Amino acid sequence: MLDSIVVILLSLGVVFFMGTVNGLLRFPDFYTRMHAAGKGDTLSSILILLGLALFTFHHPSVAAYLTGFKIIFIAVLVFIASPTATHALMDAGYEAGIEPWAGESDDNGEECR
Amino acid sequence: MEKFIICVGMALIFLMLVTLVRVILGPSTIDRLVGVNLIGTKSTILIIIMGTLLGRVDMYVDIALAYALLNFITSLASARYFQRSRVVPADEPEDQEGVSC
């Protein structure tokens, strides 16, 4: 039972991280890349960390519970710190004057960034 | 179960190497910073996975905690630096053919 929950959580984390990397490689703009990187990175990190914390609870003892709660504390830290870092990077890009992505293509059919 | 966790770790390493493509050929400096931030967050998880496989999670979780804090401080400091210095390399294309975006 516990193993199946761990497998589901780790698989979901890897799938969300694949989506994050895909968005980071294929989106056309800095802001859209930031969108993919911020959201997917936070969610996949929290899912994988919760899965590993549940796997730590497999052999019940006081030290194992302490380790599991430390991993959950790292998940809480990622949940607070990663959106903050995303916002700081986004604000830095906006202040540096990066132009947002305007449209799909121009009249010549070429992609313009 | 051990083999599944090894597979998860190898998938994370492969996806981090794919992310390194964006770091290498990112058009502006802040794109590279986004990629480095993502790789740092995943390195935290990879340290815990290594601790789980080696059977010493109680030691590796402290290293992972310190690494997560260090990654957060690094991201904030680099973002603050590039916000103050306003150094962004020119990534707009040259208007040679009258292309206006």
Coordinates of C-alpha atoms in Angstrom, one line a residue:
Chain A
M1 CA 0.0 0.0 0.0
L2 CA 2.7 2.4 1.0
D3 CA 4.9 1.3 -1.9
S4 CA 2.1 2.0 -4.4
I5 CA 1.6 5.5 -3.1
V6 CA 5.3 6.1 -3.3
V7 CA 5.5 4.9 -6.9
I8 CA 2.5 7.1 -7.9
L9 CA 4.0 10.2 -6.3
L10 CA 7.5 9.7 -7.8
S11 CA 6.0 8.9 -11.2
L12 CA 3.8 12.1 -11.1
G13 CA 6.9 14.1 -10.1
V14 CA 9.0 12.8 -13.0
V15 CA 6.1 13.4 -15.5
F16 CA 5.6 17.0 -14.3
F17 CA 9.4 17.6 -14.5
M18 CA 9.3 16.3 -18.1
G19 CA 6.6 18.9 -18.8
T20 CA 8.7 21.5 -17.2
V21 CA 11.8 20.7 -19.3
N22 CA 9.7 20.6 -22.5
G23 CA 8.2 24.0 -21.8
L24 CA 11.7 25.4 -20.9
L25 CA 13.1 24.2 -24.2
R26 CA 10.2 25.0 -26.5
F27 CA 8.5 28.2 -25.3
P28 CA 9.4 31.2 -27.4
D29 CA 9.9 33.9 -24.7
F30 CA 11.6 34.5 -21.4
Y31 CA 8.3 35.1 -19.6
T32 CA 6.6 32.0 -20.9
R33 CA 9.7 29.9 -20.1
M34 CA 9.7 31.4 -16.6
H35 CA 6.0 30.4 -16.3
A36 CA 6.8 26.7 -17.2
A37 CA 10.0 26.6 -15.0
G38 CA 8.4 28.1 -11.9
K39 CA 5.2 26.2 -11.7
G40 CA 6.4 22.8 -12.9
D41 CA 9.6 22.8 -10.9
T42 CA 7.8 23.6 -7.6
L43 CA 5.1 20.9 -8.1
S44 CA 7.4 18.2 -9.3
S45 CA 9.9 18.9 -6.4
I46 CA 7.1 18.7 -3.8
L47 CA 5.7 15.5 -5.3
I48 CA 9.1 13.7 -5.4
L49 CA 10.0 14.9 -1.9
L50 CA 6.7 13.7 -0.4
G51 CA 7.2 10.3 -2.1
L52 CA 10.7 10.0 -0.6
A53 CA 9.4 11.0 2.8
L54 CA 6.7 8.3 2.7
F55 CA 9.4 5.8 1.6
T56 CA 11.4 6.8 4.7
F57 CA 8.4 5.9 6.9
H58 CA 8.7 2.3 5.6
H59 CA 10.8 1.1 8.6
P60 CA 9.1 2.8 11.6
S61 CA 11.4 4.1 14.3
V62 CA 12.0 7.5 15.9
A63 CA 15.0 8.3 13.7
A64 CA 13.1 7.4 10.5
Y65 CA 10.2 9.7 11.6
L66 CA 12.7 12.5 12.3
T67 CA 14.3 12.1 8.8
G68 CA 10.9 12.0 7.2
F69 CA 9.8 15.2 8.9
K70 CA 13.0 16.8 7.8
I71 CA 12.3 15.9 4.2
I72 CA 8.8 17.3 4.5
F73 CA 10.4 20.4 5.9
I74 CA 12.5 20.7 2.8
A75 CA 9.3 20.4 0.8
V76 CA 7.8 23.3 2.7
L77 CA 11.0 25.3 2.2
V78 CA 10.8 24.6 -1.6
F79 CA 7.1 25.6 -1.5
I80 CA 8.0 28.9 0.0
A81 CA 11.4 29.6 -1.7
S82 CA 10.8 28.5 -5.3
P83 CA 8.0 31.0 -6.1
T84 CA 10.0 33.7 -4.4
A85 CA 13.0 33.0 -6.6
T86 CA 10.8 32.8 -9.6
H87 CA 9.3 36.2 -8.8
A88 CA 12.7 37.7 -8.3
L89 CA 14.0 36.4 -11.6
M90 CA 10.9 37.6 -13.4
D91 CA 11.2 41.1 -11.8
A92 CA 14.8 41.2 -12.8
G93 CA 14.0 40.4 -16.4
Y94 CA 11.2 42.9 -16.5
E95 CA 13.4 45.6 -15.0
A96 CA 16.1 44.8 -17.5
G97 CA 13.7 45.5 -20.3
I98 CA 13.1 42.2 -22.0
E99 CA 10.3 42.6 -24.5
P100 CA 7.3 40.2 -24.2
W101 CA 6.5 37.8 -27.0
A102 CA 4.2 39.7 -29.4
G103 CA 2.7 37.1 -31.8
E104 CA 3.0 33.9 -33.8
S105 CA 4.5 35.1 -37.0
D106 CA 4.7 38.1 -39.3
D107 CA 3.5 38.6 -42.9
N108 CA 6.5 36.7 -44.3
G109 CA 5.6 33.6 -42.3
E110 CA 8.8 33.8 -40.4
E111 CA 8.8 33.4 -36.6
C112 CA 9.8 36.6 -34.9
R113 CA 10.8 36.5 -31.3
Chain B
M1 CA 11.6 -0.7 -5.1
E2 CA 15.3 0.1 -5.1
K3 CA 15.4 -0.3 -8.9
F4 CA 12.4 2.0 -9.3
I5 CA 14.2 4.7 -7.2
I6 CA 17.3 4.2 -9.3
C7 CA 15.2 4.7 -12.5
V8 CA 13.7 7.9 -11.0
G9 CA 17.2 9.2 -10.3
M10 CA 18.5 8.4 -13.8
A11 CA 15.4 10.1 -15.3
L12 CA 16.1 13.2 -13.2
I13 CA 19.8 13.2 -14.3
F14 CA 18.8 12.9 -18.0
L15 CA 16.2 15.7 -17.7
M16 CA 18.8 17.9 -16.0
L17 CA 21.2 17.3 -18.9
V18 CA 18.4 18.3 -21.3
T19 CA 17.9 21.5 -19.2
L20 CA 21.6 22.2 -19.6
V21 CA 20.9 22.7 -23.4
R22 CA 18.8 25.8 -22.4
V23 CA 21.6 27.0 -20.2
I24 CA 24.1 26.7 -23.0
L25 CA 22.2 28.3 -25.8
G26 CA 19.8 30.5 -23.9
P27 CA 19.6 33.8 -25.8
S28 CA 19.8 36.1 -22.7
T29 CA 21.5 35.9 -19.4
I30 CA 18.3 35.5 -17.4
D31 CA 17.3 32.4 -19.4
R32 CA 20.5 30.8 -18.3
L33 CA 19.7 31.8 -14.7
V34 CA 16.3 30.1 -14.9
G35 CA 17.9 26.9 -16.1
V36 CA 20.6 27.0 -13.4
N37 CA 17.9 27.5 -10.7
L38 CA 15.9 24.5 -12.0
I39 CA 19.1 22.3 -12.0
G40 CA 19.9 23.4 -8.5
T41 CA 16.4 22.5 -7.2
K42 CA 16.6 19.1 -8.8
S43 CA 20.1 18.6 -7.3
T44 CA 18.5 18.8 -3.9
I45 CA 16.2 16.0 -4.7
L46 CA 19.0 14.0 -6.3
I47 CA 21.0 14.2 -3.0
I48 CA 18.1 12.8 -1.1
I49 CA 17.7 10.0 -3.7
M50 CA 21.4 9.1 -3.3
G51 CA 20.9 9.0 0.5
T52 CA 17.9 6.7 0.2
L53 CA 19.9 4.4 -2.1
L54 CA 23.0 4.4 0.1
G55 CA 20.9 3.9 3.3
R56 CA 22.1 7.1 5.0
V57 CA 19.1 9.4 4.6
D58 CA 19.7 10.9 8.0
M59 CA 23.0 12.3 6.9
Y60 CA 22.1 13.3 3.4
V61 CA 19.0 15.2 4.3
D62 CA 21.0 17.8 6.1
I63 CA 23.2 18.3 3.1
A64 CA 20.1 18.6 0.9
L65 CA 18.6 21.2 3.3
A66 CA 21.8 23.3 3.2
Y67 CA 21.9 22.9 -0.6
A68 CA 18.3 24.1 -0.9
L69 CA 19.0 27.2 1.2
L70 CA 22.1 27.9 -0.8
N71 CA 20.3 27.6 -4.1
F72 CA 17.6 30.0 -2.9
I73 CA 20.1 32.6 -1.8
T74 CA 22.1 32.2 -5.1
S75 CA 19.0 32.8 -7.1
L76 CA 18.0 35.9 -5.2
A77 CA 21.5 37.3 -5.3
S78 CA 22.0 36.8 -9.0
A79 CA 18.5 38.1 -9.8
R80 CA 19.2 41.2 -7.7
Y81 CA 22.6 41.7 -9.4
F82 CA 21.1 41.5 -12.9
Q83 CA 18.2 43.8 -11.9
R84 CA 20.7 46.5 -10.7
S85 CA 23.2 46.2 -13.5
R86 CA 20.7 45.9 -16.3
V87 CA 23.0 43.7 -18.3
V88 CA 21.1 41.8 -20.9
P89 CA 22.8 40.9 -24.1
A90 CA 21.1 41.8 -27.3
D91 CA 18.8 39.0 -28.3
E92 CA 16.5 40.8 -30.7
P93 CA 17.1 39.9 -34.3
E94 CA 18.6 42.4 -36.7
D95 CA 16.0 44.2 -38.8
Q96 CA 17.6 43.5 -42.1
E97 CA 14.5 42.5 -44.1
G98 CA 12.0 44.9 -42.6
V99 CA 10.8 42.3 -40.1
S100 CA 8.9 44.1 -37.4
C101 CA 7.7 42.2 -34.4

